[in-house]
Short mmCIF file of C-alpha atoms and ligand atoms in Angstrom, two decimals:
data_model
loop_
_atom_site.label_atom_id
_atom_site.label_comp_id
_atom_site.label_asym_id
_atom_site.label_seq_id
_atom_site.Cartn_x
_atom_site.Cartn_y
_atom_site.Cartn_z
CA MET A 500 19.34 -45.61 0.45
CA THR A 501 16.75 -47.95 -1.03
CA VAL A 502 13.17 -46.74 -0.65
CA LEU A 503 10.72 -49.60 -0.47
CA SER A 504 7.48 -49.16 -2.40
CA PRO A 505 4.32 -49.61 -0.26
CA ALA A 506 3.68 -52.92 -1.96
CA LYS A 507 6.95 -54.20 -0.52
CA VAL A 508 6.37 -52.80 2.90
CA PHE A 509 3.04 -54.34 3.69
CA ALA A 510 2.08 -57.96 3.68
CA ASP A 511 -0.54 -59.02 1.09
CA ARG A 512 -3.04 -59.90 3.80
CA ILE A 513 -3.51 -56.28 4.97
CA GLY A 514 -4.23 -55.23 1.43
CA ARG A 515 -7.14 -57.70 1.26
CA ILE A 516 -9.23 -55.73 3.78
CA GLU A 517 -10.65 -52.30 4.26
CA VAL A 518 -11.25 -50.20 7.39
CA SER A 519 -14.55 -51.31 9.00
CA ALA A 520 -17.21 -49.06 7.56
CA THR A 521 -19.04 -48.75 10.87
CA MET A 522 -15.81 -47.74 12.59
CA ALA A 523 -14.96 -45.33 9.76
CA VAL A 524 -18.35 -43.64 10.01
CA ALA A 525 -17.96 -43.36 13.78
CA ALA A 526 -14.53 -41.74 13.34
CA GLU A 527 -15.89 -39.26 10.73
CA ALA A 528 -18.76 -38.38 13.04
CA ALA A 529 -16.38 -37.85 15.97
CA LYS A 530 -14.28 -35.51 13.77
CA LEU A 531 -17.33 -33.42 12.77
CA ARG A 532 -18.53 -33.34 16.38
CA ALA A 533 -15.13 -32.03 17.54
CA GLN A 534 -15.56 -29.25 15.02
CA GLY A 535 -18.83 -28.34 16.69
CA ALA A 536 -21.39 -30.07 14.41
CA ASN A 537 -24.66 -31.03 16.03
CA LEU A 538 -25.14 -34.54 14.65
CA VAL A 539 -28.00 -36.97 14.90
CA ASP A 540 -26.19 -40.26 15.12
CA PHE A 541 -27.79 -43.31 13.46
CA GLY A 542 -24.29 -44.71 12.67
CA ALA A 543 -22.52 -47.46 14.64
CA GLY A 544 -24.96 -49.81 16.32
CA GLU A 545 -25.03 -49.65 20.08
CA PRO A 546 -27.69 -49.41 22.79
CA HIS A 547 -28.22 -45.91 24.13
CA PHE A 548 -28.78 -47.23 27.69
CA PRO A 549 -26.09 -47.07 30.35
CA THR A 550 -24.63 -50.37 31.43
CA PRO A 551 -26.84 -51.68 34.27
CA ARG A 552 -25.75 -50.80 37.83
CA HIS A 553 -25.08 -54.32 39.06
CA ILE A 554 -22.71 -54.95 36.16
CA LYS A 555 -20.75 -51.74 36.79
CA ASP A 556 -20.60 -52.50 40.50
CA ALA A 557 -19.06 -55.90 39.80
CA ALA A 558 -16.29 -54.25 37.79
CA ILE A 559 -15.72 -51.59 40.47
CA ALA A 560 -15.52 -54.29 43.13
CA ALA A 561 -13.00 -56.20 41.01
CA ILE A 562 -10.79 -53.15 40.78
CA ASP A 563 -11.05 -52.53 44.51
CA ALA A 564 -10.20 -56.16 45.20
CA ASN A 565 -7.14 -55.74 42.95
CA PHE A 566 -8.40 -58.29 40.51
CA THR A 567 -6.19 -56.58 38.00
CA ARG A 568 -3.58 -59.14 37.04
CA TYR A 569 -3.33 -61.65 34.19
CA THR A 570 -5.85 -64.42 34.19
CA VAL A 571 -5.69 -67.69 32.26
CA VAL A 572 -6.13 -67.00 28.54
CA PRO A 573 -9.68 -68.35 27.89
CA GLY A 574 -11.09 -66.63 30.96
CA ILE A 575 -11.43 -67.60 34.63
CA PRO A 576 -13.54 -70.72 35.27
CA ASP A 577 -16.34 -68.58 36.74
CA VAL A 578 -16.80 -66.54 33.55
CA ARG A 579 -16.68 -69.65 31.36
CA ARG A 580 -19.23 -71.31 33.67
CA ALA A 581 -21.46 -68.22 33.52
CA ILE A 582 -21.34 -68.31 29.67
CA VAL A 583 -22.31 -71.98 29.38
CA GLU A 584 -24.97 -71.80 32.07
CA ARG A 585 -26.63 -68.73 30.53
CA HIS A 586 -26.70 -70.36 27.10
CA ALA A 587 -27.98 -73.68 28.51
CA THR A 588 -30.73 -71.98 30.47
CA ASP A 589 -31.91 -69.82 27.61
CA PHE A 590 -31.46 -72.15 24.67
CA GLY A 591 -30.97 -75.72 25.90
CA SER A 592 -27.39 -76.10 24.77
CA ASP A 593 -25.05 -78.45 26.68
CA TYR A 594 -21.55 -76.99 26.52
CA THR A 595 -19.02 -77.66 29.24
CA ILE A 596 -16.60 -75.08 30.66
CA ASP A 597 -13.76 -76.20 28.39
CA GLU A 598 -16.09 -75.63 25.40
CA ALA A 599 -16.24 -71.89 26.14
CA ILE A 600 -13.79 -69.00 25.80
CA PHE A 601 -14.19 -65.36 26.88
CA THR A 602 -12.87 -62.88 24.32
CA THR A 603 -12.29 -59.15 23.85
CA GLY A 604 -15.65 -58.64 22.13
CA GLU A 605 -17.46 -61.00 19.80
CA LYS A 606 -15.58 -59.59 16.81
CA HIS A 607 -12.42 -61.05 18.40
CA ALA A 608 -13.98 -64.51 18.73
CA LEU A 609 -15.21 -64.39 15.15
CA PHE A 610 -11.90 -63.21 13.75
CA ASN A 611 -10.04 -65.97 15.52
CA ALA A 612 -12.57 -68.65 14.66
CA VAL A 613 -12.13 -67.82 11.01
CA GLN A 614 -8.35 -67.77 11.38
CA ILE A 615 -8.24 -71.26 12.88
CA LEU A 616 -10.77 -72.80 10.49
CA VAL A 617 -10.47 -71.17 7.09
CA ASP A 618 -7.44 -71.87 4.83
CA HIS A 619 -6.46 -70.21 1.57
CA GLY A 620 -9.06 -70.98 -1.07
CA ASP A 621 -11.67 -72.34 1.32
CA GLU A 622 -15.14 -71.09 0.54
CA VAL A 623 -17.28 -69.42 3.18
CA ILE A 624 -20.95 -68.78 2.43
CA LEU A 625 -22.06 -65.30 3.45
CA PRO A 626 -25.70 -64.20 3.08
CA VAL A 627 -26.19 -60.66 1.74
CA PRO A 628 -26.72 -58.10 3.18
CA TYR A 629 -24.02 -58.95 5.71
CA TRP A 630 -22.51 -57.18 8.69
CA VAL A 631 -19.50 -55.19 7.46
CA SER A 632 -16.69 -57.18 9.02
CA PHE A 633 -17.55 -60.71 7.86
CA LYS A 634 -16.27 -60.25 4.36
CA ASP A 635 -12.94 -58.73 5.39
CA ILE A 636 -12.34 -61.21 8.19
CA ILE A 637 -12.80 -64.11 5.73
CA GLN A 638 -10.56 -62.42 3.17
CA TYR A 639 -7.87 -61.69 5.77
CA ALA A 640 -7.69 -65.43 6.39
CA GLY A 641 -7.35 -66.03 2.65
CA GLY A 642 -10.83 -67.51 2.33
CA LYS A 643 -13.10 -67.01 -0.66
CA VAL A 644 -16.34 -65.32 0.17
CA VAL A 645 -19.36 -66.89 -1.58
CA PHE A 646 -22.02 -64.20 -1.48
CA LEU A 647 -25.54 -65.52 -1.08
CA GLU A 648 -28.09 -63.01 -2.40
CA THR A 649 -31.39 -62.72 -0.60
CA SER A 650 -34.52 -61.05 -1.81
CA GLU A 651 -35.71 -57.70 -0.46
CA ALA A 652 -39.27 -58.65 -1.44
CA GLU A 653 -38.94 -61.53 1.04
CA SER A 654 -37.46 -59.29 3.77
CA PHE A 655 -33.91 -60.56 3.03
CA ARG A 656 -34.84 -63.91 4.59
CA ILE A 657 -32.14 -66.58 4.57
CA THR A 658 -33.45 -70.02 3.60
CA ALA A 659 -32.03 -73.53 3.79
CA ASP A 660 -32.84 -73.96 0.08
CA ALA A 661 -30.67 -71.02 -0.87
CA ILE A 662 -27.82 -72.19 1.35
CA GLU A 663 -27.98 -75.72 -0.09
CA LYS A 664 -27.58 -74.32 -3.60
CA ALA A 665 -24.48 -72.31 -2.60
CA ILE A 666 -22.68 -75.31 -1.10
CA THR A 667 -19.79 -76.72 -3.15
CA PRO A 668 -17.10 -79.31 -2.34
CA ARG A 669 -14.89 -76.37 -1.25
CA THR A 670 -17.36 -74.99 1.27
CA LYS A 671 -15.62 -74.85 4.64
CA ALA A 672 -18.06 -72.71 6.60
CA ILE A 673 -21.38 -70.89 6.56
CA ILE A 674 -21.95 -67.67 8.39
CA LEU A 675 -25.37 -67.17 9.94
CA ASN A 676 -26.32 -63.98 11.73
CA SER A 677 -29.90 -64.13 12.96
CA PRO A 678 -31.49 -61.69 13.72
CA SER A 679 -29.27 -60.02 11.17
CA ASN A 680 -27.32 -56.83 11.01
CA PRO A 681 -28.25 -54.74 8.94
CA ALA A 682 -31.65 -55.95 7.75
CA GLY A 683 -33.04 -57.51 10.94
CA SER A 684 -34.02 -60.71 9.14
CA VAL A 685 -34.59 -63.85 11.20
CA VAL A 686 -33.98 -67.39 9.99
CA SER A 687 -37.14 -69.41 10.72
CA ALA A 688 -36.90 -72.24 13.23
CA GLU A 689 -37.54 -74.83 10.44
CA ASP A 690 -34.89 -73.34 8.17
CA LEU A 691 -32.42 -73.14 11.01
CA GLU A 692 -32.81 -76.86 11.73
CA ARG A 693 -32.44 -77.73 8.06
CA ILE A 694 -29.32 -75.55 7.76
CA VAL A 695 -27.82 -77.27 10.78
CA HIS A 696 -28.51 -80.64 9.10
CA LEU A 697 -27.04 -79.50 5.79
CA ALA A 698 -23.84 -78.36 7.44
CA HIS A 699 -23.48 -81.26 9.90
CA ASP A 700 -24.08 -83.94 7.28
CA ARG A 701 -21.38 -82.46 5.04
CA GLY A 702 -18.83 -81.62 7.74
CA ILE A 703 -19.22 -77.87 7.08
CA PHE A 704 -18.79 -75.46 9.99
CA LEU A 705 -21.63 -73.20 10.97
CA LEU A 706 -20.37 -69.94 12.42
CA LEU A 707 -23.38 -68.60 14.33
CA ASP A 708 -23.19 -64.91 15.09
CA GLU A 709 -25.68 -64.57 18.00
CA CYS A 710 -24.95 -60.91 18.65
CA TYR A 711 -28.68 -60.07 18.45
CA VAL A 712 -30.08 -63.41 19.61
CA TYR A 713 -32.05 -61.78 22.47
CA LEU A 714 -33.36 -59.08 20.17
CA ASN A 715 -35.70 -61.30 18.22
CA TYR A 716 -38.96 -59.40 18.08
CA GLU A 717 -41.27 -61.94 16.52
CA GLY A 718 -40.90 -64.97 18.69
CA LYS A 719 -38.94 -66.69 21.36
CA PRO A 720 -35.15 -66.37 20.83
CA VAL A 721 -33.65 -69.54 19.31
CA SER A 722 -30.09 -70.72 19.04
CA ALA A 723 -28.78 -73.47 16.79
CA GLY A 724 -26.74 -74.39 19.89
CA SER A 725 -29.87 -76.22 21.03
CA PHE A 726 -29.22 -78.85 18.31
CA THR A 727 -26.69 -80.57 20.51
CA TRP A 728 -26.30 -83.46 18.08
CA ALA A 729 -24.59 -81.08 15.59
CA LYS A 730 -22.21 -79.48 18.09
CA GLU A 731 -19.16 -80.89 16.35
CA HIS A 732 -19.68 -78.49 13.42
CA MET A 733 -20.87 -75.37 15.18
CA VAL A 734 -19.22 -72.37 16.64
CA VAL A 735 -21.60 -70.15 18.61
CA LEU A 736 -20.36 -66.61 18.78
CA GLY A 737 -21.88 -64.35 21.46
CA SER A 738 -21.68 -60.79 22.58
CA LEU A 739 -22.50 -58.96 25.77
CA SER A 740 -22.38 -55.64 23.90
CA LYS A 741 -25.96 -55.35 22.78
CA THR A 742 -27.62 -57.67 25.29
CA TYR A 743 -26.34 -55.76 28.35
CA ALA A 744 -25.42 -52.37 26.86
CA MET A 745 -21.70 -53.08 27.18
CA THR A 746 -20.30 -52.11 23.78
CA GLY A 747 -17.22 -50.31 25.10
CA TRP A 748 -16.29 -53.07 27.58
CA ARG A 749 -15.44 -55.49 24.76
CA ALA A 750 -16.97 -58.66 26.07
CA GLY A 751 -17.70 -61.63 23.86
CA PHE A 752 -17.36 -65.39 23.75
CA ALA A 753 -17.36 -68.52 21.65
CA LEU A 754 -18.93 -71.87 22.44
CA ALA A 755 -17.60 -74.81 20.42
CA PRO A 756 -16.14 -78.30 20.77
CA LYS A 757 -13.08 -78.60 22.98
CA ALA A 758 -10.58 -78.85 20.12
CA ILE A 759 -11.86 -75.61 18.57
CA ILE A 760 -11.72 -73.80 21.90
CA ALA A 761 -8.22 -75.14 22.49
CA ASN A 762 -7.11 -73.70 19.21
CA LEU A 763 -8.88 -70.42 19.81
CA SER A 764 -7.11 -70.24 23.16
CA LYS A 765 -3.77 -71.06 21.52
CA LEU A 766 -4.18 -68.24 19.03
CA GLN A 767 -5.36 -65.82 21.74
CA SER A 768 -2.33 -66.76 23.92
CA GLN A 769 -0.10 -65.31 21.18
CA GLN A 770 -2.31 -62.34 20.57
CA THR A 771 -4.25 -60.55 23.36
CA SER A 772 -3.78 -63.10 26.20
CA ASN A 773 -6.80 -62.96 28.51
CA ALA A 774 -9.66 -60.48 27.92
CA THR A 775 -9.54 -57.74 30.56
CA SER A 776 -9.72 -59.23 34.11
CA ILE A 777 -12.24 -56.73 35.47
CA VAL A 778 -14.46 -57.15 32.43
CA GLN A 779 -14.59 -60.86 33.16
CA LYS A 780 -16.02 -60.05 36.62
CA ALA A 781 -18.55 -57.64 35.04
CA ALA A 782 -19.51 -60.36 32.55
CA ILE A 783 -20.19 -62.84 35.35
CA ALA A 784 -22.55 -60.30 36.92
CA ALA A 785 -24.25 -59.70 33.55
CA LEU A 786 -24.68 -63.37 32.67
CA SER A 787 -25.55 -64.74 36.13
CA GLY A 788 -27.49 -61.77 37.51
CA SER A 789 -31.07 -60.68 36.89
CA GLN A 790 -32.02 -60.71 33.21
CA GLU A 791 -34.73 -58.09 33.71
CA CYS A 792 -32.62 -55.47 31.92
CA VAL A 793 -32.55 -57.69 28.81
CA CYS A 794 -36.38 -57.77 28.69
CA GLU A 795 -36.60 -54.06 29.31
CA PHE A 796 -34.14 -53.21 26.57
CA ARG A 797 -35.91 -55.52 24.16
CA ALA A 798 -39.31 -53.94 24.85
CA GLU A 799 -37.86 -50.45 24.28
CA PHE A 800 -36.15 -51.49 21.02
CA ILE A 801 -39.45 -52.83 19.67
CA GLU A 802 -41.11 -49.50 20.44
CA LEU A 803 -38.25 -47.59 18.80
CA ARG A 804 -38.30 -49.85 15.73
CA ASP A 805 -42.03 -49.15 15.20
CA TYR A 806 -41.56 -45.45 15.84
CA MET A 807 -38.60 -45.13 13.49
CA LEU A 808 -40.26 -47.20 10.72
CA ALA A 809 -43.50 -45.18 10.82
CA LYS A 810 -41.57 -41.87 10.59
CA LEU A 811 -39.26 -43.08 7.87
CA LEU A 812 -42.00 -44.39 5.65
CA GLN A 813 -43.58 -40.90 5.64
CA ILE A 814 -40.67 -39.69 3.48
CA PRO A 815 -41.88 -39.89 -0.13
CA GLY A 816 -39.70 -42.31 -2.07
CA VAL A 817 -38.34 -44.26 0.90
CA THR A 818 -39.34 -47.89 1.23
CA CYS A 819 -38.25 -50.27 4.01
CA THR A 820 -38.72 -53.88 5.07
CA LYS A 821 -39.89 -54.43 8.64
CA PRO A 822 -36.98 -55.81 10.70
CA GLU A 823 -37.88 -58.79 12.86
CA GLY A 824 -34.95 -58.26 15.22
CA ALA A 825 -31.66 -56.45 15.95
CA PHE A 826 -31.83 -52.66 16.06
CA TYR A 827 -31.38 -51.36 12.59
CA VAL A 828 -33.67 -50.36 9.72
CA TYR A 829 -32.37 -50.78 6.16
CA PRO A 830 -34.35 -48.45 3.94
CA ASN A 831 -34.17 -48.62 0.17
CA ILE A 832 -33.08 -45.26 -1.18
CA SER A 833 -32.96 -46.10 -4.90
CA ALA A 834 -35.59 -43.47 -5.63
CA PHE A 835 -32.94 -40.81 -4.86
CA LEU A 836 -30.07 -42.24 -6.86
CA GLY A 837 -29.42 -40.12 -9.93
CA LYS A 838 -30.97 -37.04 -8.24
CA GLY A 839 -28.95 -34.01 -7.13
CA GLY A 840 -25.78 -35.55 -8.55
CA ILE A 841 -25.98 -38.51 -6.14
CA LYS A 842 -24.91 -41.74 -7.81
CA SER A 843 -24.53 -44.18 -4.95
CA ALA A 844 -25.65 -45.00 -1.45
CA THR A 845 -22.14 -44.04 -0.26
CA GLU A 846 -22.52 -40.57 -1.81
CA LEU A 847 -26.00 -40.24 -0.30
CA ALA A 848 -24.75 -41.20 3.20
CA THR A 849 -21.75 -38.81 2.83
CA ARG A 850 -23.98 -35.88 1.85
CA LEU A 851 -26.49 -36.74 4.56
CA LEU A 852 -23.63 -36.51 7.05
CA HIS A 853 -22.04 -33.30 5.79
CA GLU A 854 -25.12 -31.38 4.68
CA ALA A 855 -27.91 -32.71 6.96
CA HIS A 856 -25.66 -33.77 9.87
CA VAL A 857 -27.29 -37.20 10.08
CA VAL A 858 -24.95 -40.20 10.51
CA THR A 859 -25.88 -43.39 8.63
CA VAL A 860 -23.88 -46.24 7.12
CA PRO A 861 -24.05 -46.78 3.29
CA GLY A 862 -25.39 -50.08 1.94
CA GLU A 863 -22.25 -50.82 -0.04
CA ALA A 864 -20.59 -51.73 3.30
CA PHE A 865 -23.19 -54.48 3.71
CA GLY A 866 -23.09 -55.67 0.10
CA THR A 867 -26.10 -53.87 -1.36
CA ALA A 868 -26.06 -50.69 -3.52
CA GLU A 869 -29.50 -49.21 -2.85
CA HIS A 870 -29.76 -48.91 0.88
CA ILE A 871 -28.49 -47.07 3.91
CA ARG A 872 -28.44 -48.46 7.43
CA ILE A 873 -29.99 -46.60 10.28
CA SER A 874 -29.23 -47.65 13.85
CA TYR A 875 -32.22 -46.64 15.99
CA PRO A 876 -31.23 -47.06 19.65
CA VAL A 877 -31.55 -43.34 20.29
CA THR A 878 -34.21 -41.17 21.99
CA LYS A 879 -37.54 -40.53 20.21
CA GLN A 880 -36.55 -36.85 20.03
CA ASN A 881 -33.43 -37.90 18.16
CA ILE A 882 -35.50 -40.01 15.78
CA ASP A 883 -37.84 -37.04 15.17
CA GLU A 884 -35.00 -34.68 14.49
CA GLY A 885 -32.91 -37.10 12.40
CA VAL A 886 -35.84 -38.15 10.18
CA ARG A 887 -36.91 -34.51 9.82
CA ARG A 888 -33.44 -33.64 8.59
CA MET A 889 -33.38 -36.63 6.24
CA ALA A 890 -36.82 -35.76 4.87
CA GLU A 891 -35.76 -32.16 4.23
CA PHE A 892 -32.56 -33.25 2.48
CA LEU A 893 -34.14 -36.02 0.37
CA THR A 894 -37.18 -33.89 -0.63
CA ALA A 895 -34.91 -31.12 -1.80
CA LEU A 896 -33.19 -33.61 -4.17
CA ALA A 897 -36.34 -34.77 -5.83
N1 LIG B 2096 -21.91 -54.21 15.28
C1 LIG B 2096 -22.06 -52.77 15.40
C2 LIG B 2096 -22.40 -52.14 14.04
O1 LIG B 2096 -22.53 -52.83 13.07
C3 LIG B 2096 -20.84 -52.18 16.03
C4 LIG B 2096 -19.73 -51.74 15.16
C5 LIG B 2096 -18.91 -52.83 14.58
O2 LIG B 2096 -18.19 -53.49 15.32
O3 LIG B 2096 -18.98 -52.96 13.36
O4 LIG B 2096 -22.53 -50.97 13.95
#
């Protein structure tokens, strides 16, 4: 019998990616919890609120009405309408129903958008620090990631000047995530407009990850989708996960020109088919119903950001930029590297997990070596306890 070596069993493409660091951390935390560990969880980013009542009721009503069969692949007309109307109302975009697709979470929309646009060798500009999955999703498609460094001294801000310098004749797409995960940096309105011009004039696609678009703490939320003249080269990627506390439902979408949506739909037809029927009904309730919950969540996240930041900065040696959005803080922990045998942020996060029972995600997963990410949608008591444990652990290293 011939035994195939692993290299022969698996396709090259699966070797180009790693397990999502946020998902790996969540799995490790679940394992420790099952063993009885009392963890403070600052790991995977998700709101700590329950999904609002009216959204849950819409899903329950859908089940009771037996709305449980296949739907058309890109989503029923009502959910596509709800997506475009919400975006038009909030940001002034002008998409039509056939320029929208409902997906099984935003990650799904992003993955498929990269699959249909990026060919082998195409360059994709990715500002650092980046959300964990961008790099791997580009590499899975065979694309070349062009990392765009930002400066911590300037709060990891992404500028049009920096993007312009990174563009080459091979640039196929630019990924923009504003407010960003993990650093909470926000692209200024002026830079955003210049970036849209840069991309549009050169025929480069802008992949706009708007996961945290409503969690912009400094000003009014903005979307590049409002630059309707540049629609041809934009894919707006949206999520209901953070906006409506629906992480487990897997509800996301893409807004893009008809031809892009048609290709996303074609790929999805061979992959997941429609996103869950009852989730589509819940999404309609979320997008078309009262938006009061969005304002309430936002106000509480701002309060938690300030609370977390103030506590964290009391730990000697820890420095941290002030996030302008999203719900993470990204402290610099370089003062502790080389102490207590800890050589990297990954080692620090691992020891924090196992010795202090605090879940964080190491900076290496986001492209930087001297940080850890802390997700702060938790109770203030959890922040107190988690930061107390961190302070005790880090102080003992010094
Ligand atoms: N976006 C969240 C995070 O970064 C959820 C987990 C994920 O899909 O990576 O923690």
